[in-house]
Amino acid sequence: MEERPEERKAGINDEMLTEIRLAAQMILSGELVGFPTETVYGLGANALDMEAVKKIYAAKGRPSDNPLIIHVCDIKMAESVVELNWRARFLMDTFWPGPLSLVLKAKGTIPHVTRGGLDTAAVRMPDNAIALELIRAAGVPIAAPSANRSGRPSPTDAATVREDIGDAVLMVLDGGPTKVGLESTVLDVSGESPMLLRPGGISKEDIEGALHIPVLLPTDGDPLKRSPGTRYRHYAPKIPLIMTDDPCDTEAGGKKWAWIGTSEPTGSPFIKIIFKDTEEYAKELFRVLRLIEKSGAEIIIAQIPDETGIGRALKDRLVRASGI
Ligand code: TXA
Ligand code: MG
């Protein structure tokens, strides 16, 4: 097969290109495909095909009122599904491709099932060559939640996708481990003031720096109505997780404990995983949670990260994993 120069540049070889084209055909025939993004792996379906999108909810065991993010390969495709305003355009120019999902007024082209019955929809252009080529080859926007069973940590490699939802997908495109490791930021820009519905790969500070106005947090508004995903417990490992600034044996209550964080614990953990910085802590969190579950540890004690940059998203995921 002939390789086009831009594909070589993006690091996609002939074999992968063939797989991507096959995956695009599957998307167009209403099937589900697992694919990498820069954040976590997604479980994709044609966003315009109601029946295909229903299969996503079934495969994940996801409540039908929790809307999906619509993945696009350029701003023009975004414009075919949502009403753009100047602020959204500016954010797209600044942060796309990248881990920023923008909630905007939906156009009639997007079936209600894709947007969980809301009159808005979230769009994002992922910063991953395989994902972008898949969307381009399919020629339709791809609705994709994280490719885990509902309530489990998001998958950051192809093997985990197969383990969680392997029977629901015919094909998982393997792009290796993901770069960011936590999901995209979800920002509502459909109203007067931008509101951060889910912290993620692009920080609140980055967005405020670009827009020169404050970004509201859900506590300032009505989180339950505006961000359906926050209603559900997420990212839960199979053993309990607690958060602390001051790790020691007593907190584990006599159980075999696993420590994760950026500094040394003071007690004697059964396993410890020390990350070099907050970025690495964020990138590895989901993978490490799944590893620890299988290790024989009985409880996970996680260091509370600083709430700057990716730290805000990391803390959010830890809080949800702890079920607080
Ligand atoms: O990084 C990511 O965003 C990954 C990759 C695959 O792109 N996707 C992902 O999707 O995390 P999911 O379905 O696991 O999370 C989507 C979040 C949910 O919290 C959902 O409620 C919110 O986005 N969301 C989607 N559409 C929305 C809308 N119209 N209004 C408010 N929140 C919305
Ligand atoms: Mg998810």
Short mmCIF file of C-alpha atoms and ligand atoms in Angstrom, two decimals:
data_model
loop_
_atom_site.label_atom_id
_atom_site.label_comp_id
_atom_site.label_asym_id
_atom_site.label_seq_id
_atom_site.Cartn_x
_atom_site.Cartn_y
_atom_site.Cartn_z
CA MET A 1 0.00 0.00 0.00
CA GLU A 2 1.25 3.45 -0.84
CA GLU A 3 2.30 5.54 2.16
CA ARG A 4 1.42 9.21 2.03
CA PRO A 5 4.14 11.58 3.35
CA GLU A 6 1.94 13.10 6.11
CA GLU A 7 1.22 9.63 7.48
CA ARG A 8 4.91 8.76 7.59
CA LYS A 9 5.48 12.00 9.46
CA ALA A 10 2.79 11.10 12.00
CA GLY A 11 4.53 7.76 12.63
CA ILE A 12 1.82 5.54 11.19
CA ASN A 13 3.27 2.58 9.26
CA ASP A 14 1.61 0.63 6.44
CA GLU A 15 0.38 -2.10 8.71
CA MET A 16 -1.27 0.31 11.11
CA LEU A 17 -2.76 2.26 8.22
CA THR A 18 -4.41 -0.93 6.94
CA GLU A 19 -5.79 -1.62 10.43
CA ILE A 20 -7.08 1.94 10.72
CA ARG A 21 -8.91 1.65 7.38
CA LEU A 22 -10.48 -1.61 8.48
CA ALA A 23 -11.50 -0.01 11.78
CA ALA A 24 -13.03 2.92 9.87
CA GLN A 25 -15.11 0.45 7.84
CA MET A 26 -16.32 -1.15 11.05
CA ILE A 27 -17.31 2.24 12.45
CA LEU A 28 -19.28 2.94 9.26
CA SER A 29 -21.04 -0.42 9.51
CA GLY A 30 -22.22 0.34 13.06
CA GLU A 31 -19.60 -1.60 15.04
CA LEU A 32 -17.51 -0.52 18.03
CA VAL A 33 -13.74 -0.01 17.85
CA GLY A 34 -11.21 0.53 20.65
CA PHE A 35 -8.63 3.21 19.83
CA PRO A 36 -5.88 5.22 21.55
CA THR A 37 -6.00 8.93 22.30
CA GLU A 38 -3.39 11.01 24.12
CA THR A 39 -5.41 10.75 27.36
CA VAL A 40 -6.89 7.22 27.67
CA TYR A 41 -8.22 4.60 25.23
CA GLY A 42 -11.68 5.25 23.80
CA LEU A 43 -14.53 2.94 22.82
CA GLY A 44 -15.70 4.46 19.54
CA ALA A 45 -18.87 4.37 17.44
CA ASN A 46 -20.26 6.53 14.66
CA ALA A 47 -21.66 9.50 16.64
CA LEU A 48 -24.42 9.97 14.05
CA ASP A 49 -25.66 6.37 14.21
CA MET A 50 -28.16 5.90 17.04
CA GLU A 51 -28.01 2.10 17.03
CA ALA A 52 -24.20 2.04 17.08
CA VAL A 53 -24.11 4.51 19.98
CA LYS A 54 -26.55 2.35 21.96
CA LYS A 55 -24.01 -0.48 21.73
CA ILE A 56 -21.49 1.71 23.63
CA TYR A 57 -23.86 2.14 26.56
CA ALA A 58 -24.55 -1.58 26.61
CA ALA A 59 -20.86 -2.60 26.38
CA LYS A 60 -19.85 -0.31 29.24
CA GLY A 61 -22.90 -0.80 31.41
CA ARG A 62 -23.20 2.97 31.32
CA PRO A 63 -26.33 4.89 32.43
CA SER A 64 -28.06 6.28 29.32
CA ASP A 65 -28.24 9.85 30.70
CA ASN A 66 -24.43 10.16 30.83
CA PRO A 67 -23.50 11.83 27.51
CA LEU A 68 -20.53 10.88 25.31
CA ILE A 69 -17.69 13.02 24.01
CA ILE A 70 -17.73 13.45 20.23
CA HIS A 71 -14.25 13.13 18.68
CA VAL A 72 -13.50 15.14 15.54
CA CYS A 73 -10.49 15.46 13.24
CA ASP A 74 -10.78 19.22 12.68
CA ILE A 75 -12.75 22.34 13.58
CA LYS A 76 -14.91 22.01 10.47
CA MET A 77 -16.16 18.61 11.63
CA ALA A 78 -16.86 20.10 15.09
CA GLU A 79 -18.94 22.77 13.39
CA SER A 80 -21.08 20.11 11.74
CA VAL A 81 -22.30 18.92 15.15
CA VAL A 82 -22.27 21.94 17.52
CA GLU A 83 -22.88 25.71 17.34
CA LEU A 84 -19.49 27.41 17.64
CA ASN A 85 -19.03 30.79 19.32
CA TRP A 86 -15.94 32.99 19.22
CA ARG A 87 -14.69 31.75 22.59
CA ALA A 88 -14.91 28.11 21.54
CA ARG A 89 -13.10 28.88 18.28
CA PHE A 90 -10.34 30.63 20.18
CA LEU A 91 -9.92 27.69 22.57
CA MET A 92 -9.87 25.24 19.67
CA ASP A 93 -7.18 27.30 17.91
CA THR A 94 -5.15 27.42 21.12
CA PHE A 95 -5.50 23.90 22.54
CA TRP A 96 -6.51 21.54 19.70
CA PRO A 97 -5.49 18.91 19.02
CA GLY A 98 -5.34 18.24 22.76
CA PRO A 99 -7.10 17.06 25.92
CA LEU A 100 -9.83 19.73 26.00
CA SER A 101 -13.50 18.78 25.44
CA LEU A 102 -15.79 21.73 24.82
CA VAL A 103 -19.49 21.62 25.70
CA LEU A 104 -21.55 23.63 23.21
CA LYS A 105 -25.11 23.82 21.94
CA ALA A 106 -25.75 20.69 19.87
CA LYS A 107 -27.01 20.77 16.30
CA GLY A 108 -29.82 18.46 15.21
CA THR A 109 -27.29 16.24 13.42
CA ILE A 110 -26.34 14.64 16.76
CA PRO A 111 -28.86 12.02 17.93
CA HIS A 112 -30.22 12.49 21.45
CA VAL A 113 -28.77 9.18 22.59
CA THR A 114 -25.21 10.42 21.88
CA ARG A 115 -25.71 13.47 24.11
CA GLY A 116 -27.64 11.72 26.87
CA GLY A 117 -30.78 13.68 26.03
CA LEU A 118 -29.14 17.09 26.63
CA ASP A 119 -29.35 20.07 24.27
CA THR A 120 -25.55 20.41 24.43
CA ALA A 121 -22.74 18.13 23.27
CA ALA A 122 -19.04 17.83 24.11
CA VAL A 123 -16.53 17.88 21.22
CA ARG A 124 -12.81 17.27 21.20
CA MET A 125 -9.97 16.79 18.70
CA PRO A 126 -7.54 14.26 20.21
CA ASP A 127 -3.77 14.73 19.91
CA ASN A 128 -3.06 11.23 18.63
CA ALA A 129 -2.15 10.33 15.04
CA ILE A 130 -4.02 7.00 15.06
CA ALA A 131 -7.20 8.56 16.46
CA LEU A 132 -7.10 11.43 13.96
CA GLU A 133 -6.50 9.12 11.01
CA LEU A 134 -9.36 6.86 12.15
CA ILE A 135 -11.80 9.80 12.26
CA ARG A 136 -10.53 11.10 8.90
CA ALA A 137 -10.82 7.67 7.28
CA ALA A 138 -14.35 7.14 8.64
CA GLY A 139 -15.34 10.66 7.62
CA VAL A 140 -17.82 10.88 10.52
CA PRO A 141 -17.44 12.17 14.10
CA ILE A 142 -16.76 9.34 16.56
CA ALA A 143 -18.52 9.21 19.93
CA ALA A 144 -16.25 7.63 22.51
CA PRO A 145 -16.20 7.25 26.26
CA SER A 146 -13.16 5.78 27.99
CA ALA A 147 -12.96 2.09 27.03
CA ASN A 148 -13.42 0.64 30.53
CA ARG A 149 -16.44 -0.97 32.12
CA SER A 150 -18.46 1.74 33.87
CA GLY A 151 -16.95 2.58 37.26
CA ARG A 152 -13.52 1.02 36.59
CA PRO A 153 -10.27 2.98 36.09
CA SER A 154 -9.87 4.19 32.48
CA PRO A 155 -7.57 2.04 30.30
CA THR A 156 -4.21 3.50 29.29
CA ASP A 157 -3.12 0.61 27.06
CA ALA A 158 -4.71 -1.75 24.52
CA ALA A 159 -4.37 -4.90 26.67
CA THR A 160 -6.50 -3.33 29.42
CA VAL A 161 -9.22 -2.45 26.88
CA ARG A 162 -9.38 -6.10 25.80
CA GLU A 163 -9.45 -7.23 29.43
CA ASP A 164 -12.36 -4.89 30.35
CA ILE A 165 -14.60 -4.92 27.27
CA GLY A 166 -12.86 -7.30 24.85
CA ASP A 167 -16.01 -9.22 23.98
CA ALA A 168 -17.83 -6.07 22.82
CA VAL A 169 -15.20 -4.92 20.32
CA LEU A 170 -13.99 -6.68 17.21
CA MET A 171 -10.89 -4.56 17.05
CA VAL A 172 -8.63 -2.51 19.31
CA LEU A 173 -6.07 -0.29 17.59
CA ASP A 174 -2.86 -0.52 19.61
CA GLY A 175 -1.00 2.78 19.96
CA GLY A 176 1.04 1.80 23.02
CA PRO A 177 0.65 3.45 26.44
CA THR A 178 -1.11 6.83 26.45
CA LYS A 179 0.78 10.10 27.01
CA VAL A 180 -1.39 11.96 29.52
CA GLY A 181 -2.98 9.06 31.44
CA LEU A 182 -6.00 11.01 32.76
CA GLU A 183 -9.06 12.02 30.73
CA SER A 184 -9.58 15.33 28.97
CA THR A 185 -10.72 18.52 30.65
CA VAL A 186 -14.46 19.10 30.10
CA LEU A 187 -15.24 22.82 29.80
CA ASP A 188 -18.73 24.20 29.24
CA VAL A 189 -18.49 27.19 26.92
CA SER A 190 -22.15 27.21 25.90
CA GLY A 191 -23.08 30.01 28.34
CA GLU A 192 -21.85 33.45 29.51
CA SER A 193 -19.01 32.16 31.71
CA PRO A 194 -16.83 29.13 31.01
CA MET A 195 -17.33 26.37 33.59
CA LEU A 196 -14.93 23.54 34.37
CA LEU A 197 -17.08 20.39 34.51
CA ARG A 198 -14.18 17.95 34.82
CA PRO A 199 -10.50 18.83 35.42
CA GLY A 200 -8.16 17.02 33.02
CA GLY A 201 -5.18 17.25 30.70
CA ILE A 202 -5.47 21.02 30.13
CA SER A 203 -5.37 22.92 33.42
CA LYS A 204 -7.73 25.63 34.67
CA GLU A 205 -4.73 27.99 34.82
CA ASP A 206 -3.89 27.30 31.14
CA ILE A 207 -7.47 28.11 30.10
CA GLU A 208 -7.64 31.26 32.23
CA GLY A 209 -4.25 32.34 30.84
CA ALA A 210 -5.61 32.02 27.31
CA LEU A 211 -9.04 33.59 27.91
CA HIS A 212 -8.06 36.26 30.47
CA ILE A 213 -11.27 35.61 32.42
CA PRO A 214 -11.92 33.34 35.40
CA VAL A 215 -13.12 29.80 34.79
CA LEU A 216 -15.93 28.85 37.20
CA LEU A 217 -15.84 25.62 39.16
CA PRO A 218 -18.92 23.39 39.49
CA THR A 219 -19.29 24.32 43.16
CA ASP A 220 -20.05 27.86 41.95
CA GLY A 221 -22.94 26.56 39.87
CA ASP A 222 -25.04 23.48 39.60
CA PRO A 223 -22.72 20.50 39.00
CA LEU A 224 -25.37 17.81 39.14
CA LYS A 225 -27.44 19.31 36.36
CA ARG A 226 -24.55 20.39 34.21
CA SER A 227 -22.14 17.46 34.34
CA PRO A 228 -23.97 14.16 34.37
CA GLY A 229 -20.71 12.17 34.60
CA THR A 230 -19.93 13.56 38.05
CA ARG A 231 -23.02 11.86 39.50
CA TYR A 232 -21.48 8.43 39.27
CA ARG A 233 -18.68 6.85 41.27
CA HIS A 234 -15.70 6.46 38.97
CA TYR A 235 -12.29 4.92 38.70
CA ALA A 236 -12.86 2.51 41.55
CA PRO A 237 -10.13 -0.04 42.22
CA LYS A 238 -11.29 -3.37 43.70
CA ILE A 239 -9.70 -2.63 47.08
CA PRO A 240 -10.30 0.49 49.20
CA LEU A 241 -8.27 3.63 48.56
CA ILE A 242 -7.68 6.36 51.13
CA MET A 243 -5.89 9.69 50.71
CA THR A 244 -3.42 11.26 53.11
CA ASP A 245 -0.63 13.79 53.51
CA ASP A 246 1.02 11.78 56.23
CA PRO A 247 1.38 8.06 55.49
CA CYS A 248 2.00 5.65 58.34
CA ASP A 249 1.15 2.07 59.32
CA THR A 250 -1.68 3.00 61.68
CA GLU A 251 -3.83 4.37 58.84
CA ALA A 252 -3.83 0.96 57.19
CA GLY A 253 -5.49 -0.56 60.27
CA GLY A 254 -3.29 -3.68 60.23
CA LYS A 255 -3.94 -4.39 56.54
CA LYS A 256 -1.27 -4.93 53.89
CA TRP A 257 -1.04 -1.47 52.37
CA ALA A 258 0.26 -0.12 49.07
CA TRP A 259 1.68 3.38 48.96
CA ILE A 260 1.49 5.61 45.88
CA GLY A 261 2.84 9.15 45.82
CA THR A 262 5.77 11.40 45.03
CA SER A 263 7.52 11.11 48.42
CA GLU A 264 8.67 8.27 50.70
CA PRO A 265 6.13 6.99 53.25
CA THR A 266 7.12 6.87 56.92
CA GLY A 267 5.68 3.42 57.68
CA SER A 268 6.34 0.00 56.14
CA PRO A 269 4.11 -0.58 53.14
CA PHE A 270 3.61 -3.97 51.49
CA ILE A 271 4.40 -2.24 48.16
CA LYS A 272 5.38 1.34 47.42
CA ILE A 273 5.35 3.18 44.14
CA ILE A 274 7.09 6.54 44.15
CA PHE A 275 6.63 8.79 41.12
CA LYS A 276 9.22 11.35 40.08
CA ASP A 277 6.67 14.19 39.87
CA THR A 278 2.94 14.97 39.70
CA GLU A 279 2.88 14.49 35.89
CA GLU A 280 4.17 10.95 36.23
CA TYR A 281 1.77 10.28 39.15
CA ALA A 282 -1.11 11.37 36.86
CA LYS A 283 0.13 9.47 33.83
CA GLU A 284 0.59 6.20 35.71
CA LEU A 285 -2.30 6.36 38.21
CA PHE A 286 -4.85 4.17 36.41
CA ARG A 287 -2.29 1.57 35.35
CA VAL A 288 -0.86 1.38 38.86
CA LEU A 289 -4.32 1.03 40.47
CA ARG A 290 -4.98 -2.04 38.35
CA LEU A 291 -1.51 -3.48 39.11
CA ILE A 292 -1.90 -3.01 42.85
CA GLU A 293 -5.30 -4.74 42.83
CA LYS A 294 -3.58 -7.87 41.56
CA SER A 295 -0.65 -7.68 43.99
CA GLY A 296 -2.23 -8.99 47.19
CA ALA A 297 -2.33 -5.56 48.86
CA GLU A 298 -5.50 -4.97 50.89
CA ILE A 299 -5.70 -1.19 50.87
CA ILE A 300 -4.18 1.65 48.81
CA ILE A 301 -2.92 4.76 50.57
CA ALA A 302 -2.44 7.63 48.12
CA GLN A 303 -0.57 10.87 48.71
CA ILE A 304 -2.70 13.98 48.14
CA PRO A 305 -1.17 15.95 45.22
CA ASP A 306 -0.86 19.75 44.99
CA GLU A 307 -3.86 21.20 43.24
CA THR A 308 -1.95 23.02 40.52
CA GLY A 309 -1.68 22.04 36.85
CA ILE A 310 -2.50 18.35 36.27
CA GLY A 311 -2.59 17.96 40.10
CA ARG A 312 -6.20 19.18 40.18
CA ALA A 313 -7.28 16.43 37.80
CA LEU A 314 -5.21 13.85 39.66
CA LYS A 315 -6.79 14.81 42.99
CA ASP A 316 -10.26 14.66 41.42
CA ARG A 317 -9.64 11.08 40.21
CA LEU A 318 -8.20 10.02 43.59
CA VAL A 319 -11.21 11.45 45.42
CA ARG A 320 -13.54 9.53 43.13
CA ALA A 321 -11.47 6.34 43.46
CA SER A 322 -11.76 6.68 47.23
CA GLY A 323 -15.52 6.95 46.95
CA ILE A 324 -15.61 10.01 49.26
O1 TXA B 1 -10.05 11.98 27.51
C1 TXA B 1 -11.25 11.75 27.34
O2 TXA B 1 -12.11 12.63 27.41
C2 TXA B 1 -11.64 10.29 27.02
C3 TXA B 1 -11.06 9.94 25.66
C4 TXA B 1 -11.52 8.60 25.15
O3 TXA B 1 -11.32 10.95 24.73
N1 TXA B 1 -13.05 10.16 27.04
C5 TXA B 1 -13.78 10.18 28.20
O4 TXA B 1 -15.13 9.99 28.03
O5 TXA B 1 -13.27 10.35 29.27
P1 TXA B 1 -16.12 9.62 29.23
O6 TXA B 1 -17.40 9.26 28.58
O7 TXA B 1 -15.50 8.62 30.09
O8 TXA B 1 -16.34 10.99 29.97
C6 TXA B 1 -17.09 12.02 29.36
C7 TXA B 1 -17.45 13.09 30.36
C8 TXA B 1 -18.55 12.63 31.30
O9 TXA B 1 -18.27 13.11 32.60
C9 TXA B 1 -19.79 13.30 30.71
O10 TXA B 1 -20.79 13.52 31.67
C10 TXA B 1 -19.20 14.60 30.19
O11 TXA B 1 -17.95 14.23 29.65
N2 TXA B 1 -20.03 15.18 29.11
C11 TXA B 1 -20.18 14.75 27.84
N3 TXA B 1 -21.07 15.50 27.16
C12 TXA B 1 -21.50 16.45 28.03
C13 TXA B 1 -22.44 17.53 27.94
N4 TXA B 1 -23.13 17.78 26.84
N5 TXA B 1 -22.62 18.29 29.04
C14 TXA B 1 -21.94 18.03 30.18
N6 TXA B 1 -21.04 17.04 30.35
C15 TXA B 1 -20.83 16.25 29.28
MG MG B 2 -14.88 7.43 31.67
#
